[in-house]
Short mmCIF file of C-alpha atoms and ligand atoms in Angstrom, two decimals:
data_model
loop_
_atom_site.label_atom_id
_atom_site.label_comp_id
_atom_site.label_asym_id
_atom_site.label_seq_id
_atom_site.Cartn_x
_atom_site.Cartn_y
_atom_site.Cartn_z
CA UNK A 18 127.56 96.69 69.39
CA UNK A 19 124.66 94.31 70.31
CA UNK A 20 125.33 91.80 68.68
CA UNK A 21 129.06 92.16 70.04
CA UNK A 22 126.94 91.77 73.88
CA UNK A 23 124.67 88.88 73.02
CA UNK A 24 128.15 87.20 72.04
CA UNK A 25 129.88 87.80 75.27
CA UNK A 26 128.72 84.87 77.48
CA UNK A 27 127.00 85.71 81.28
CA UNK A 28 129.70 85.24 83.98
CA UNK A 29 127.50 85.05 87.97
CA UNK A 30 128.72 83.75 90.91
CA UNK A 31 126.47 81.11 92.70
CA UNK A 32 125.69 80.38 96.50
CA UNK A 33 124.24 77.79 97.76
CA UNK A 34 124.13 76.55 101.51
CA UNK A 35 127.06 74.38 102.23
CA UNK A 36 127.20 70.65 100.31
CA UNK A 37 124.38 72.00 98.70
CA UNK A 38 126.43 73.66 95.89
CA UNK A 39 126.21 70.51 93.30
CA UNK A 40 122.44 70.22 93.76
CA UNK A 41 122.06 74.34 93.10
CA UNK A 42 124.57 74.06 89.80
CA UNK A 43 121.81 70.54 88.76
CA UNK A 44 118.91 72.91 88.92
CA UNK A 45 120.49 75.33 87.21
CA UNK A 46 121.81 73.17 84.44
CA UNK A 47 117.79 72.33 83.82
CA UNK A 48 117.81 76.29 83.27
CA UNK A 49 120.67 76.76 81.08
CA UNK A 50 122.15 73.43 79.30
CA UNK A 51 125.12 75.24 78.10
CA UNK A 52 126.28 76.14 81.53
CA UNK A 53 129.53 75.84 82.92
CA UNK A 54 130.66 76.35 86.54
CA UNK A 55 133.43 76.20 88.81
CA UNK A 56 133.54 75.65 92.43
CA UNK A 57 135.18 79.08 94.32
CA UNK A 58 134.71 77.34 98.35
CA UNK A 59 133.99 73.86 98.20
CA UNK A 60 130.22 72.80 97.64
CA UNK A 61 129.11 76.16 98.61
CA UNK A 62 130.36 78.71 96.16
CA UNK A 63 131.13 78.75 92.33
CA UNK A 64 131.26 80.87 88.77
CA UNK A 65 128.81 79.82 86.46
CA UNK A 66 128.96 80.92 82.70
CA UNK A 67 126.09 80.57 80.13
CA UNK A 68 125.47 82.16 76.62
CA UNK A 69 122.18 83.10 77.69
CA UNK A 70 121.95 86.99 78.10
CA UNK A 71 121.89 88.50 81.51
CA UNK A 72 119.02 89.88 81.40
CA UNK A 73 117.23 86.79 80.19
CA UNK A 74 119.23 84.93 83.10
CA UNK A 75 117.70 87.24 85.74
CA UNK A 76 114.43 86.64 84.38
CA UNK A 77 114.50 83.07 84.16
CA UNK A 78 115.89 83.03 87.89
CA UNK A 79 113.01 84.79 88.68
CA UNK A 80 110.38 82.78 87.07
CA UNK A 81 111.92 79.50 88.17
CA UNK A 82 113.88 80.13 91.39
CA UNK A 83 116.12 77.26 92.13
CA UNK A 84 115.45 75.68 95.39
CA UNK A 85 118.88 75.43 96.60
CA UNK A 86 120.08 78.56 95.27
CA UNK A 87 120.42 81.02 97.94
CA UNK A 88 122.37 84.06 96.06
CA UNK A 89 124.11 85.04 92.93
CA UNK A 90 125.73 88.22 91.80
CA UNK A 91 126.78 89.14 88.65
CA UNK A 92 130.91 89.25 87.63
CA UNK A 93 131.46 91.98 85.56
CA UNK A 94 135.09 92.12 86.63
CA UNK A 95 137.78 89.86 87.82
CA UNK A 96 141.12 91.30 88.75
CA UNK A 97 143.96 89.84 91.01
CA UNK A 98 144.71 90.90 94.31
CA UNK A 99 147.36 90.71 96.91
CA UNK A 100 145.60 90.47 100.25
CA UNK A 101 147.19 93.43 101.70
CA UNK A 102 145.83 97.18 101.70
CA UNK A 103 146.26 98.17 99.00
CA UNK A 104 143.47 95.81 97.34
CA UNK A 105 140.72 98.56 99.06
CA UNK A 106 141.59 100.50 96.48
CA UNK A 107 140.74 98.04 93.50
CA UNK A 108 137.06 98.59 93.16
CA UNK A 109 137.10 102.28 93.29
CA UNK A 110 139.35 102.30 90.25
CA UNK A 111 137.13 99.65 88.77
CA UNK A 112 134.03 101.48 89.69
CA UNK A 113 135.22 105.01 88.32
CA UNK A 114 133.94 105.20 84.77
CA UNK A 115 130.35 103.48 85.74
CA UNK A 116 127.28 105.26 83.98
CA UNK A 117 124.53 103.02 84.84
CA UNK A 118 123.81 104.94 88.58
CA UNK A 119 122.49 108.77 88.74
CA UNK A 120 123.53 111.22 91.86
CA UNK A 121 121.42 110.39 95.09
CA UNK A 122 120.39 106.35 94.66
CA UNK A 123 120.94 104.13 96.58
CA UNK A 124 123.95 101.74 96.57
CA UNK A 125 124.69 98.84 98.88
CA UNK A 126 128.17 97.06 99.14
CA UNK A 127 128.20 93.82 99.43
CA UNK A 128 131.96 92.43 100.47
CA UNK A 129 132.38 88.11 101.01
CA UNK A 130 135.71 86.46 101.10
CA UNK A 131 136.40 83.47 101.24
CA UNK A 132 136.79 81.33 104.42
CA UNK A 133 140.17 80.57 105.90
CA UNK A 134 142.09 82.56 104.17
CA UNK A 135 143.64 86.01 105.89
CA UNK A 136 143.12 89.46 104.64
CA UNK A 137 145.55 92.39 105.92
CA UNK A 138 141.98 93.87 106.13
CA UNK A 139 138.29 93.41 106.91
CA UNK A 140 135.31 93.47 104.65
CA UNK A 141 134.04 96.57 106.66
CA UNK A 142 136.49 98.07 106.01
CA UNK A 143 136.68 97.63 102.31
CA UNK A 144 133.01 98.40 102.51
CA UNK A 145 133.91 101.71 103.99
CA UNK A 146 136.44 102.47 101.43
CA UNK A 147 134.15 101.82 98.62
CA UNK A 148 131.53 103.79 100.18
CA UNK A 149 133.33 106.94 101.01
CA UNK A 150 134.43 106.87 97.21
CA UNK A 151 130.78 106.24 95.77
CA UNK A 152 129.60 109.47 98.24
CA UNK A 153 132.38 111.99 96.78
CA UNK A 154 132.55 111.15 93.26
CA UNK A 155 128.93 109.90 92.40
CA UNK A 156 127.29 111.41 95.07
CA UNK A 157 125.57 108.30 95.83
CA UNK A 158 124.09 107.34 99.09
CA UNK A 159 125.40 104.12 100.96
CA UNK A 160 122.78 102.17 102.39
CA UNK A 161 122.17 98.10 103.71
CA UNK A 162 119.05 97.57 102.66
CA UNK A 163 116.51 99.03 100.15
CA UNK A 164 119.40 100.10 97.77
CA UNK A 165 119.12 100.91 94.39
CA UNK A 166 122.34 99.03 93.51
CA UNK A 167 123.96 96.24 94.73
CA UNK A 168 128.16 96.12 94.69
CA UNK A 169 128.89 92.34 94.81
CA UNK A 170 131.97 92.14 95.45
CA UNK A 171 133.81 88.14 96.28
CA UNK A 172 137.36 88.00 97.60
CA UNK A 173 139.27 84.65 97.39
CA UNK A 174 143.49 84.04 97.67
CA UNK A 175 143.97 85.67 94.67
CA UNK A 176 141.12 87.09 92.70
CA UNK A 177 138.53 89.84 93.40
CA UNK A 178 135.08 89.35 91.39
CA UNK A 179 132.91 92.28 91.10
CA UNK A 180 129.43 92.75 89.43
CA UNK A 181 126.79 95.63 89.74
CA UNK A 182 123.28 94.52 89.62
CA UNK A 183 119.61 95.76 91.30
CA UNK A 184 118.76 93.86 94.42
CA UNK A 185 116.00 91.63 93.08
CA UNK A 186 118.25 90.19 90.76
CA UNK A 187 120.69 88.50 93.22
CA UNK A 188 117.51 86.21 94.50
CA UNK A 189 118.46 88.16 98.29
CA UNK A 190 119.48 91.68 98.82
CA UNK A 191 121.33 89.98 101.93
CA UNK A 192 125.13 89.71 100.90
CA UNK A 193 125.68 85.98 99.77
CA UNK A 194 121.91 85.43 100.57
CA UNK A 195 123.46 84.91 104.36
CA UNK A 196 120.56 86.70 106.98
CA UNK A 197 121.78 86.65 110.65
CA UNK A 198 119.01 87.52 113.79
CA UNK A 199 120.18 88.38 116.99
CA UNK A 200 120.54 85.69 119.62
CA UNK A 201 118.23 86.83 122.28
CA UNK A 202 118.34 86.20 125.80
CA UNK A 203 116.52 83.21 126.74
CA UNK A 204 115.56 82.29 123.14
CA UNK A 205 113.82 78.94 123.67
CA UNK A 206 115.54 77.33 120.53
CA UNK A 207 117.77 78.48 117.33
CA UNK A 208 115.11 76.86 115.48
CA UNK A 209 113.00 80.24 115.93
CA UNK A 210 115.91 81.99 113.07
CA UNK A 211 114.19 79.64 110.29
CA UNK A 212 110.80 80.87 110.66
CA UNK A 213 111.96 84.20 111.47
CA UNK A 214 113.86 83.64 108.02
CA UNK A 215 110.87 82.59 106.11
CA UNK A 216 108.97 85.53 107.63
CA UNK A 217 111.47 87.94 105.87
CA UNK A 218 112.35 86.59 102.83
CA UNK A 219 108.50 85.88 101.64
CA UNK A 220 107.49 89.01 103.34
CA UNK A 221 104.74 87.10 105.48
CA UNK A 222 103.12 88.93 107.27
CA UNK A 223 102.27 86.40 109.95
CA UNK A 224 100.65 89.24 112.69
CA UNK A 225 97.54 89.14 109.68
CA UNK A 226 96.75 85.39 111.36
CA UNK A 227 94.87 84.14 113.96
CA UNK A 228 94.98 80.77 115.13
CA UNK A 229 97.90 78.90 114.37
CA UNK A 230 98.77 74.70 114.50
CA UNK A 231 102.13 74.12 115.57
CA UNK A 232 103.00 70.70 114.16
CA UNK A 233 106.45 69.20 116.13
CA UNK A 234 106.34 72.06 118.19
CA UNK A 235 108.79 71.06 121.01
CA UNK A 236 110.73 73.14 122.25
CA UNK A 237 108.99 75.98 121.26
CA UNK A 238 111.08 78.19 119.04
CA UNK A 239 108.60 78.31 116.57
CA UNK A 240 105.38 78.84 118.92
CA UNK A 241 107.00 80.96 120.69
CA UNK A 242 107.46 83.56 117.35
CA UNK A 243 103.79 83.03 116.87
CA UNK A 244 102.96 84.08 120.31
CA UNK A 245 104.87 87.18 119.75
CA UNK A 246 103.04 88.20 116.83
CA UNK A 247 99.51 87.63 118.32
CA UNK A 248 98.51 84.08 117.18
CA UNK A 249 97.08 81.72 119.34
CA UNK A 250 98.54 78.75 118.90
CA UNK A 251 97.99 74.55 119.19
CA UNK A 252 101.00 73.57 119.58
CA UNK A 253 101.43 69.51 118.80
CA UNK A 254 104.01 67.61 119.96
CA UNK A 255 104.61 64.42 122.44
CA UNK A 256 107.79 65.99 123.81
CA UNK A 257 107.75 69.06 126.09
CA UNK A 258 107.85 72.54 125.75
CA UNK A 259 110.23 75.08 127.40
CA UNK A 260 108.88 76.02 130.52
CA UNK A 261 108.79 79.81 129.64
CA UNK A 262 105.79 79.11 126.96
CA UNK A 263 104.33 76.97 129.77
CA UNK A 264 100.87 78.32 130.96
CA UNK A 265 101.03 80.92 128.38
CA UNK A 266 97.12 82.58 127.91
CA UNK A 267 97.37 81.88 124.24
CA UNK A 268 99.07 78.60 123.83
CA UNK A 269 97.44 74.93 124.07
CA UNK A 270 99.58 72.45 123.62
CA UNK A 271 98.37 68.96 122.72
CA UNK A 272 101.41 66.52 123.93
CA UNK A 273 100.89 63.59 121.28
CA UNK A 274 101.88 62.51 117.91
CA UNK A 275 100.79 64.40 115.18
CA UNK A 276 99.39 61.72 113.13
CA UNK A 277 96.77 60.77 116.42
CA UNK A 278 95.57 64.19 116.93
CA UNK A 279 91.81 64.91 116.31
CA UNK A 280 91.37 68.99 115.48
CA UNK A 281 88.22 70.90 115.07
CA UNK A 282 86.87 71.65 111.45
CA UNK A 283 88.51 74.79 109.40
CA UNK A 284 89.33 76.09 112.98
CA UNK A 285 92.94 77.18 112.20
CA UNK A 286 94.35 79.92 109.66
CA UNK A 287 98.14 79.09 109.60
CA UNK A 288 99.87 75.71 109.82
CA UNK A 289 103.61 75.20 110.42
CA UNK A 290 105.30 72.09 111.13
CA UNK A 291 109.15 71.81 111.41
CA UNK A 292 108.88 67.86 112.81
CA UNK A 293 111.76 66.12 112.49
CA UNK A 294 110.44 62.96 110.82
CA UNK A 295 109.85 61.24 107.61
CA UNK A 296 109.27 63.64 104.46
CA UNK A 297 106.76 61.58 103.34
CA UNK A 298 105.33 60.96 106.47
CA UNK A 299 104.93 64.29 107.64
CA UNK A 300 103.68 65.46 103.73
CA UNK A 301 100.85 62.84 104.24
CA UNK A 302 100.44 63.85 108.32
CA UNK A 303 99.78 67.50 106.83
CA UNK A 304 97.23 66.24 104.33
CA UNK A 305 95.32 64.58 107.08
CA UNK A 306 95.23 67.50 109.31
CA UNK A 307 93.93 69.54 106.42
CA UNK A 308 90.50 70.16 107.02
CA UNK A 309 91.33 71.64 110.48
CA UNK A 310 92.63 74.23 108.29
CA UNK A 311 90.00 77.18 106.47
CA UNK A 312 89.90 78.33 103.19
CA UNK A 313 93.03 80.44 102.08
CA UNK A 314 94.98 79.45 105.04
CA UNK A 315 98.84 79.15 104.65
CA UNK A 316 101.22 75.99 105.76
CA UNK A 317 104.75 77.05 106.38
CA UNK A 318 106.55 73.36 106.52
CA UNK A 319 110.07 72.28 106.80
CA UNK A 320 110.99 68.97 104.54
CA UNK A 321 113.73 67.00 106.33
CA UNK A 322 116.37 65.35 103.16
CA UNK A 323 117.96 63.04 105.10
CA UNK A 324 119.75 60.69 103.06
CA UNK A 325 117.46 60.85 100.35
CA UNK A 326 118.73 62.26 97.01
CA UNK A 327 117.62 66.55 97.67
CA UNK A 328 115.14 67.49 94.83
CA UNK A 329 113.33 64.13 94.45
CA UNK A 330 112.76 64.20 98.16
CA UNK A 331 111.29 67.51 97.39
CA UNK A 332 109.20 66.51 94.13
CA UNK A 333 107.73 63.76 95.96
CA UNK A 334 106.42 65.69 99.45
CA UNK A 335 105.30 68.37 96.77
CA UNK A 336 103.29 65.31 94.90
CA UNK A 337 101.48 64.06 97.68
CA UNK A 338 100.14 67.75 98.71
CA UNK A 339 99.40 68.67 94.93
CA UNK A 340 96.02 67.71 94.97
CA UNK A 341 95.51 70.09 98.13
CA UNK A 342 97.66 72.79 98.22
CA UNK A 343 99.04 75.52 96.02
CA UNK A 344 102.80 76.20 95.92
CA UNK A 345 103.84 79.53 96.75
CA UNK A 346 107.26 78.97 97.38
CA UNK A 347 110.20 76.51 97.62
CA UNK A 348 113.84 77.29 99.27
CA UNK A 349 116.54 76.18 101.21
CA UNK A 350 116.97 79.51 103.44
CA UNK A 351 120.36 79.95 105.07
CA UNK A 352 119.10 78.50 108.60
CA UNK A 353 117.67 75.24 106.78
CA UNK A 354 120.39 72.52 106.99
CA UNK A 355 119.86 69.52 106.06
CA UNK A 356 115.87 70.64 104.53
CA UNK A 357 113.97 72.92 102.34
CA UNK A 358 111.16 75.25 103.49
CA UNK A 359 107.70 75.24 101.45
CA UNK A 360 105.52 77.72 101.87
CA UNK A 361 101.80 76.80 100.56
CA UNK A 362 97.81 77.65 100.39
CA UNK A 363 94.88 75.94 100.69
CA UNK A 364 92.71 77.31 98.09
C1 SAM B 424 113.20 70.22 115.05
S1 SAM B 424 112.15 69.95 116.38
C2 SAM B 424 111.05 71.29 116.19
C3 SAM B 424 111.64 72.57 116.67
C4 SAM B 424 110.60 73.66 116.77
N1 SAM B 424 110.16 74.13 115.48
C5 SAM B 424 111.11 74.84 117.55
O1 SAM B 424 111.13 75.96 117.01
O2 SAM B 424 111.48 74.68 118.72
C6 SAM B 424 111.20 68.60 115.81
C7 SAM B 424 110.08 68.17 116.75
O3 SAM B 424 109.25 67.27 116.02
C8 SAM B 424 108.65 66.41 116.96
N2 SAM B 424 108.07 65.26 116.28
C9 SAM B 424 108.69 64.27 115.61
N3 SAM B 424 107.79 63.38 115.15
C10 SAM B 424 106.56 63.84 115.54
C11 SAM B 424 105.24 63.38 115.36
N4 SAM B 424 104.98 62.24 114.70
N5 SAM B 424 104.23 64.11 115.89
C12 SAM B 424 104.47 65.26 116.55
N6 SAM B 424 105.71 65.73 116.76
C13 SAM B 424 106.75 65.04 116.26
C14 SAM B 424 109.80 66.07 117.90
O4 SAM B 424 109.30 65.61 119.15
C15 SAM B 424 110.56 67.40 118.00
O5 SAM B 424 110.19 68.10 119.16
#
């Protein structure tokens, strides 16, 4: 019987954040050299397929998270559909003889389809078909976050791919690795969603700092998070800041370039910088501004790819702050566009 398993290859779908697709499947072809994929949406989403078992493919994921890698989920199953109604009632059936759950977890279900193509129904509710099936027969308990189990499920014109799996194995428990905030009113800028990203998917807990460095600051999206959570912050940046963080008690901002800025000695415990210049530029900038920073603090930064090639842009910025800083973590989150976010410490 095992050795029948080990034979069957491991079938996951892979997201990545749009364009980004090819650089994800390169990363993961440094993983896995026997892998094969196949592009579901265009640059974004595709099957990959490696010998390597399933379990050993979680762990490796795990141990070496791809960069631009936002999501996978397992496919256990693959069955056509039609588009109409009567698909809600695929997974249920497909679901029915499962053994791995016990009465009372926790299951999430996850429904994507695929963009621009039309569904006689909507994920919800093929969520809420799923759901009401998984209460009566398994008496499990449906839930959006903190589940037990993931249901993956991944809808295109024609096919329907469906894999089980815990939470920490699909690298997000957010479906397709996609995390949406609510627009508030008067938000200063959208840029304020990538920190609040990083925030949640490194479970920082940035209310445990004190002083904060905004580098490239302007408008304020960023500083203004920081404010929120209790920081007081030095927020750098020639350009101007929205007038609501104006004359704030907590805020100083110093209106010049970051690279001409003279800063106080380990006066700071956080560091962000989201400046939209140079990687290399701004990775050498941050070394400079270093000793402003004390021992243990953490730099949240932003690394611009322009029309460099992706992951040597990254390797590089990484090399120039080796020497100084410890890398915690290294992602393209699903509000980073064209840029990865690093989280770091100084030691
Ligand atoms: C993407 S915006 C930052 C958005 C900000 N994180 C927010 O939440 O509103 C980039 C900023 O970097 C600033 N910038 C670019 N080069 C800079 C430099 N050398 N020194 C300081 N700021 C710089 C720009 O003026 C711009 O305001």
């Amino acid at each position: 019987m095992d050795t029948v398993s080990h034979l069957l290859p491991s079938r996951l779908l892979g997201s990545a954040n749009s364009g980004y697709g090819p650089v994800a499947i390169a990363e993961l072809q440094q993983l896995f050299p026997d892998l094969t994929t196949q592009f579901l949406e265009p640059q974004e989403v595709f099957q990959f397929q490696t010998q390597t078992p399933l379990s050993e493919v979680y762990q490796v994921l795990h141990q070496q998270e791809p960069i631009f890698l936002r999501h996978v989920q397992p496919i256990e199953q693959e069955v056509a559909i039609q588009r109409t109604e009567t698909d809600c009632a695929i997974a249920p059936d497909l679901l029915s003889q499962e053994t791995r759950w016990q009465p009372g977890e926790k299951v999430a279900i996850q429904v994507r389809r695929v963009k621009g193509v039309e569904f006689a129904y909507t994920a919800y509710g093929m969520k809420a078909a799923i759901d009401e099936f998984l209460v009566q027969r398994f008496g499990l308990v449906p839930v959006v976050r903190q589940a037990d189990w993931v249901i993956s499920l991944y809808l295109t014109i024609d096919r329907l791919y469906l894999g089980l799996s815990q939470p920490a194995h699909n690298l997000s428990d957010w479906s397709g690795g996609i995390i949406r905030f609510q627009k508030e009113l008067g938000m200063v800028s959208r840029a304020k969603f990538k920190l609040l990203e990083a925030e949640t998917r490194f479970q920082l807990d940035l209310h445990q700092f004190h002083q904060a460095l905004d580098v490239g600051a302007a408008p304020g999206g960023w500083t203004s998070l920081l404010l929120e959570r209790g920081l007081a912050v030095t927020a750098i940046d020639p350009a101007n800041l929205h007038p609501a963080l104006q004359g704030h008690p907590h805020l100083t901002h110093l209106a010049q370039k970051a690279e001409h800025v003279t800063l106080p000695l380990a006066a700071y415990d956080l560091l962000v910088c989201d400046m939209n210049w140079s990687p290399y530029q701004t990775a050498h900038t941050i070394r400079r501004l270093l000793p402003a920073l004390r021992a243990e603090s953490i730099v949240i930064l932003t690394v611009k790819l322009l029309h460099k090639k992706p992951l040597p842009t990254v390797k590089e910025v990484l090399a120039i702050l080796a020497s100084e800083l410890q890398l915690l973590h290294a992602k393209q989150l699903f509000h980073n566009r064209d840029e990865v976010t690093l989280i770091l410490r100084k030691p």
